[in-house]
Short mmCIF file of C-alpha atoms in Angstrom, two decimals:
data_model
loop_
_atom_site.label_atom_id
_atom_site.label_comp_id
_atom_site.label_asym_id
_atom_site.label_seq_id
_atom_site.Cartn_x
_atom_site.Cartn_y
_atom_site.Cartn_z
CA ASP A 17 -15.47 -9.50 8.52
CA ILE A 18 -13.30 -12.32 7.25
CA VAL A 19 -10.81 -11.69 10.05
CA GLU A 20 -11.85 -12.50 13.65
CA PRO A 21 -11.66 -9.49 16.09
CA THR A 22 -8.63 -9.00 18.37
CA LYS A 23 -8.95 -9.54 22.15
CA GLU A 24 -9.48 -5.78 22.59
CA LEU A 25 -12.80 -6.16 20.77
CA ASP A 26 -13.91 -9.16 22.81
CA HIS A 27 -17.10 -7.84 24.37
CA GLU A 28 -20.39 -9.40 25.43
CA ASN A 29 -22.26 -6.90 23.27
CA LEU A 30 -20.26 -7.66 20.21
CA ASN A 31 -21.41 -10.34 17.84
CA PHE A 32 -18.92 -11.45 15.21
CA PHE A 33 -20.06 -12.84 11.85
CA LYS A 34 -17.51 -14.21 9.44
CA ILE A 35 -19.08 -13.58 6.10
CA ASP A 36 -18.21 -13.03 2.44
CA LEU A 37 -19.54 -9.58 1.17
CA LEU A 38 -19.99 -11.15 -2.24
CA ASP A 39 -22.50 -13.66 -0.77
CA LYS A 40 -25.82 -11.80 -0.75
CA ASN A 41 -27.54 -14.25 1.53
CA GLU A 42 -24.76 -14.10 4.17
CA VAL A 43 -24.82 -10.35 4.17
CA ASN A 44 -28.50 -10.12 4.38
CA GLN A 45 -28.63 -12.44 7.39
CA ALA A 46 -25.98 -10.48 9.20
CA PHE A 47 -27.94 -7.22 8.83
CA LYS A 48 -31.03 -8.28 10.62
CA ASN A 49 -32.08 -6.28 13.66
CA ILE A 50 -29.47 -3.48 13.44
CA ASP A 51 -29.80 0.28 13.33
CA VAL A 52 -26.59 1.60 11.78
CA VAL A 53 -24.04 0.08 9.34
CA PHE A 54 -20.30 1.06 9.29
CA HIS A 55 -19.13 -0.31 5.97
CA LEU A 56 -15.38 -0.36 6.32
CA ALA A 57 -14.64 -3.52 4.38
CA GLY A 58 -12.83 -3.58 0.99
CA VAL A 59 -9.57 -4.21 -0.78
CA VAL A 60 -6.89 -1.47 -0.30
CA LEU A 61 -4.18 -0.32 -2.67
CA GLY A 62 -1.74 -3.18 -2.18
CA GLY A 63 -4.45 -5.83 -2.57
CA MET A 64 -5.79 -4.13 -5.67
CA LYS A 65 -2.37 -4.22 -7.27
CA LYS A 66 -2.03 -7.95 -6.56
CA ASN A 67 -5.64 -8.93 -7.57
CA PRO A 68 -7.50 -6.13 -9.40
CA GLN A 69 -10.43 -8.44 -10.29
CA LEU A 70 -11.12 -9.30 -6.65
CA GLY A 71 -10.61 -5.69 -5.80
CA ILE A 72 -13.20 -4.39 -8.23
CA GLU A 73 -15.63 -7.17 -7.30
CA LEU A 74 -15.33 -6.49 -3.56
CA ASN A 75 -15.15 -2.74 -3.58
CA ILE A 76 -18.12 -2.30 -5.98
CA MET A 77 -20.34 -5.40 -5.83
CA GLY A 78 -19.52 -5.90 -2.15
CA THR A 79 -20.76 -2.39 -1.42
CA MET A 80 -23.86 -3.02 -3.63
CA ASN A 81 -24.65 -6.09 -1.50
CA VAL A 82 -24.19 -4.11 1.68
CA LEU A 83 -26.60 -1.42 0.46
CA GLU A 84 -29.20 -3.84 -0.75
CA SER A 85 -29.11 -5.61 2.58
CA CYS A 86 -29.71 -2.30 4.28
CA ARG A 87 -32.81 -1.77 2.11
CA ILE A 88 -34.14 -5.32 2.69
CA ASN A 89 -33.64 -5.06 6.46
CA SER A 90 -34.83 -1.41 6.80
CA VAL A 91 -31.46 -0.16 8.04
CA LYS A 92 -31.78 3.58 7.59
CA LYS A 93 -28.28 4.81 8.42
CA ILE A 94 -24.84 3.89 6.90
CA MET A 95 -21.34 5.11 7.07
CA VAL A 96 -19.16 4.11 4.05
CA ALA A 97 -15.42 4.23 4.08
CA SER A 98 -13.72 5.68 1.01
CA THR A 99 -10.10 6.75 0.61
CA PHE A 100 -7.88 9.79 -0.12
CA TYR A 101 -6.75 7.76 -3.20
CA ILE A 102 -9.84 8.94 -5.15
CA TYR A 103 -7.86 12.11 -5.62
CA ASP A 104 -5.09 10.23 -7.56
CA CYS A 105 -6.76 11.34 -10.79
CA ILE A 106 -5.99 14.99 -10.00
CA LYS A 107 -2.85 16.12 -11.70
CA ASP A 108 -3.19 19.93 -12.22
CA LEU A 109 -4.19 21.19 -8.75
CA ASP A 110 -2.16 22.00 -5.60
CA LEU A 111 -5.09 21.59 -3.24
CA VAL A 112 -8.37 19.45 -3.33
CA ASP A 113 -11.41 19.14 -1.16
CA GLU A 114 -14.68 17.30 -1.10
CA ASN A 115 -16.13 19.48 -4.00
CA THR A 116 -13.16 18.79 -6.45
CA LYS A 117 -14.49 17.19 -9.54
CA LEU A 118 -13.02 13.69 -10.07
CA ASN A 119 -12.24 12.22 -13.50
CA ILE A 120 -12.47 8.38 -13.23
CA MET A 121 -10.78 8.03 -16.59
CA ASP A 122 -7.53 9.29 -15.05
CA SER A 123 -7.79 7.08 -11.95
CA SER A 124 -5.96 3.94 -10.91
CA TYR A 125 -7.90 0.77 -10.47
CA PHE A 126 -8.17 1.41 -6.73
CA GLY A 127 -9.15 5.01 -7.14
CA ALA A 128 -11.71 4.25 -9.76
CA SER A 129 -13.23 1.46 -7.68
CA LYS A 130 -13.80 3.90 -4.75
CA ILE A 131 -15.20 6.69 -6.97
CA MET A 132 -17.77 4.07 -8.19
CA ASP A 133 -18.22 2.95 -4.57
CA GLU A 134 -19.16 6.52 -3.63
CA LEU A 135 -21.48 7.01 -6.59
CA ILE A 136 -23.35 3.80 -5.92
CA THR A 137 -23.71 4.74 -2.23
CA ARG A 138 -24.99 8.26 -2.96
CA ARG A 139 -27.54 7.20 -5.66
CA PHE A 140 -28.81 4.04 -3.86
CA CYS A 141 -29.30 5.91 -0.54
CA GLU A 142 -31.03 8.86 -2.09
CA GLN A 143 -33.43 6.52 -3.91
CA ASN A 144 -34.11 4.40 -0.79
CA GLN A 145 -34.30 7.17 1.82
CA ILE A 146 -31.15 5.86 3.66
CA ASP A 147 -29.08 8.37 5.60
CA PHE A 148 -25.45 8.10 4.63
CA ASN A 149 -22.03 9.63 5.05
CA ILE A 150 -18.95 8.99 2.84
CA LEU A 151 -15.76 9.10 4.76
CA ARG A 152 -12.53 9.49 2.82
CA PHE A 153 -9.82 8.07 4.99
CA GLY A 154 -6.25 9.38 4.85
CA SER A 155 -3.15 7.25 5.02
CA VAL A 156 -3.79 5.69 8.45
CA TYR A 157 -1.15 4.85 11.09
CA GLY A 158 -1.47 3.57 14.68
CA ALA A 159 -2.82 0.44 16.25
CA GLY A 160 -4.17 -2.14 13.84
CA LYS A 161 -3.30 -3.36 10.33
CA ALA A 162 -2.05 -0.27 8.57
CA SER A 163 -0.02 -0.71 5.43
CA ASN A 164 1.74 2.49 4.78
CA SER A 165 5.36 3.64 5.24
CA VAL A 166 4.76 4.46 8.91
CA LYS A 167 3.91 0.76 9.62
CA LYS A 168 6.66 -0.45 7.33
CA PHE A 169 9.41 1.79 8.91
CA ILE A 170 8.35 0.84 12.50
CA THR A 171 8.11 -2.88 11.71
CA ASN A 172 11.49 -2.87 10.10
CA THR A 173 12.92 -1.15 13.13
CA ILE A 174 11.38 -3.65 15.56
CA ASN A 175 12.82 -6.51 13.54
CA GLY A 176 16.25 -4.79 13.19
CA VAL A 177 15.97 -4.41 9.43
CA GLN A 178 17.47 -1.41 7.70
CA THR A 179 14.97 0.48 5.54
CA GLU A 180 15.97 1.58 2.06
CA ILE A 181 14.42 4.92 0.91
CA TRP A 182 14.45 5.82 -2.79
CA GLY A 183 15.62 9.26 -3.78
CA ASN A 184 15.97 12.08 -1.36
CA GLY A 185 12.84 11.24 0.66
CA ASP A 186 11.11 14.40 -0.39
CA ARG A 187 7.81 12.70 -1.15
CA GLU A 188 5.05 14.06 1.25
CA ASN A 189 2.04 12.43 2.75
CA GLN A 190 -0.73 13.40 5.20
CA PHE A 191 -0.48 10.50 7.64
CA THR A 192 -3.61 10.28 9.80
CA HIS A 193 -3.83 8.67 13.23
CA VAL A 194 -6.34 5.86 13.66
CA LYS A 195 -8.00 7.61 16.58
CA ASP A 196 -8.80 10.60 14.37
CA ILE A 197 -10.30 8.11 11.91
CA ALA A 198 -12.36 6.56 14.62
CA ASP A 199 -13.57 9.95 15.86
CA GLY A 200 -14.47 10.90 12.30
CA CYS A 201 -16.58 7.75 12.06
CA MET A 202 -18.43 8.26 15.31
CA LEU A 203 -18.99 12.06 15.50
CA PRO A 204 -21.45 12.31 12.56
CA LEU A 205 -23.46 9.58 14.25
CA GLU A 206 -23.39 11.26 17.67
CA LYS A 207 -24.28 14.66 16.09
CA ASN A 208 -26.85 13.18 13.73
CA LEU A 209 -25.16 14.69 10.67
CA TRP A 210 -26.03 12.90 7.34
CA GLY A 211 -25.58 13.36 3.64
CA ASN A 212 -21.97 14.41 3.89
CA VAL A 213 -18.73 13.53 2.14
CA LEU A 214 -15.82 14.14 4.61
CA ASN A 215 -12.01 14.06 4.18
CA LEU A 216 -10.73 12.31 7.36
CA VAL A 217 -7.14 13.47 6.63
CA SER A 218 -4.62 15.13 8.74
CA ALA A 219 -3.73 18.64 7.65
CA GLN A 220 0.00 18.08 8.43
CA LEU A 221 2.28 17.22 5.53
CA THR A 222 5.20 14.88 6.43
CA SER A 223 7.98 13.94 4.03
CA THR A 224 9.53 10.50 3.90
CA LYS A 225 12.80 11.93 5.16
CA GLU A 226 11.06 13.67 8.12
CA LEU A 227 9.36 10.38 8.93
CA SER A 228 12.51 8.46 8.92
CA HIS A 229 14.20 10.99 11.30
CA ILE A 230 11.33 10.78 13.70
CA ILE A 231 11.43 6.96 13.80
CA GLU A 232 15.28 7.00 13.97
CA GLN A 233 15.25 9.37 16.97
CA LYS A 234 12.33 7.76 18.88
CA PHE A 235 12.98 4.04 18.10
CA GLY A 236 16.61 3.77 16.79
CA GLY A 237 15.57 2.88 13.21
CA LYS A 238 18.27 2.50 10.46
CA PHE A 239 17.72 4.09 7.12
CA VAL A 240 19.64 4.39 3.88
CA PHE A 241 18.84 6.68 0.93
CA ASP A 242 19.35 5.23 -2.59
CA LYS A 243 19.43 8.37 -4.77
CA SER A 244 19.88 6.33 -7.86
CA LYS A 245 16.31 5.15 -7.68
CA LYS A 246 13.33 7.47 -8.39
CA GLU A 247 11.00 8.10 -5.52
CA GLY A 248 7.27 8.47 -5.98
CA THR A 249 5.67 11.89 -6.52
CA SER A 250 3.95 13.66 -3.71
CA PHE A 251 0.12 13.30 -3.52
CA VAL A 252 -1.93 16.43 -4.03
CA LYS A 253 -2.67 18.17 -0.73
CA ILE A 254 -6.04 17.34 0.64
CA SER A 255 -8.08 19.96 2.65
CA SER A 256 -9.84 18.85 5.77
CA ASN A 257 -11.34 22.28 6.48
CA HIS A 258 -14.94 21.10 5.58
CA THR A 259 -14.64 18.09 7.95
CA ILE A 260 -13.34 20.35 10.81
CA LYS A 261 -16.20 22.84 10.16
CA ILE A 262 -18.84 20.09 10.16
CA LEU A 263 -17.63 17.88 13.06
CA GLY A 264 -15.82 20.58 15.15
#
């Protein structure tokens, strides 16, 4: 990682390496004498909008370097984090799952980079006999460095800042708790399940208005709706049925 771990992760069995995923030699050195890789690094949506070149390089070439270091060091198991945003290319369906066909030509920079990320992972691992799982994370909230509206609303509330919501707050999202993400990363390893693409996404839909009411009631947040501004459209609903069936 490029960010040092928090005190909660300060453990005698945890070795921290501050490396650049675009530096092949650094990645290769860090991968010596390990059994499983959890590849969670990458540029998220906000970072991609600010610097698409870095986002493309890190999300695609960074993953290529991780995979190649697995091959060189005979690491035979890898979990690769993807995102629910790969479905941003779907415009004509009400529900999607892991088998929904994706059209990269209709994707955003971020969505396209993760579609390529998944394709590279699948092909490389199949060719080099590496067990893999691709984990499509939902919009994560909870402890850590989340960057969605849950984090923004709570942070504003803590700082005494009123939050402006565009439109009526009807936009819906499937906010997913970080513990469910962590469980979704660990369970395939514990159950020795490989070769899967899994949506780690909450089944519950929550509108921006509902979220603001929850935070207002629990934490005393202040919100104002500006109906003169157009809110974003709701994301297509993502099914997690396959993941529930596989992981239990």
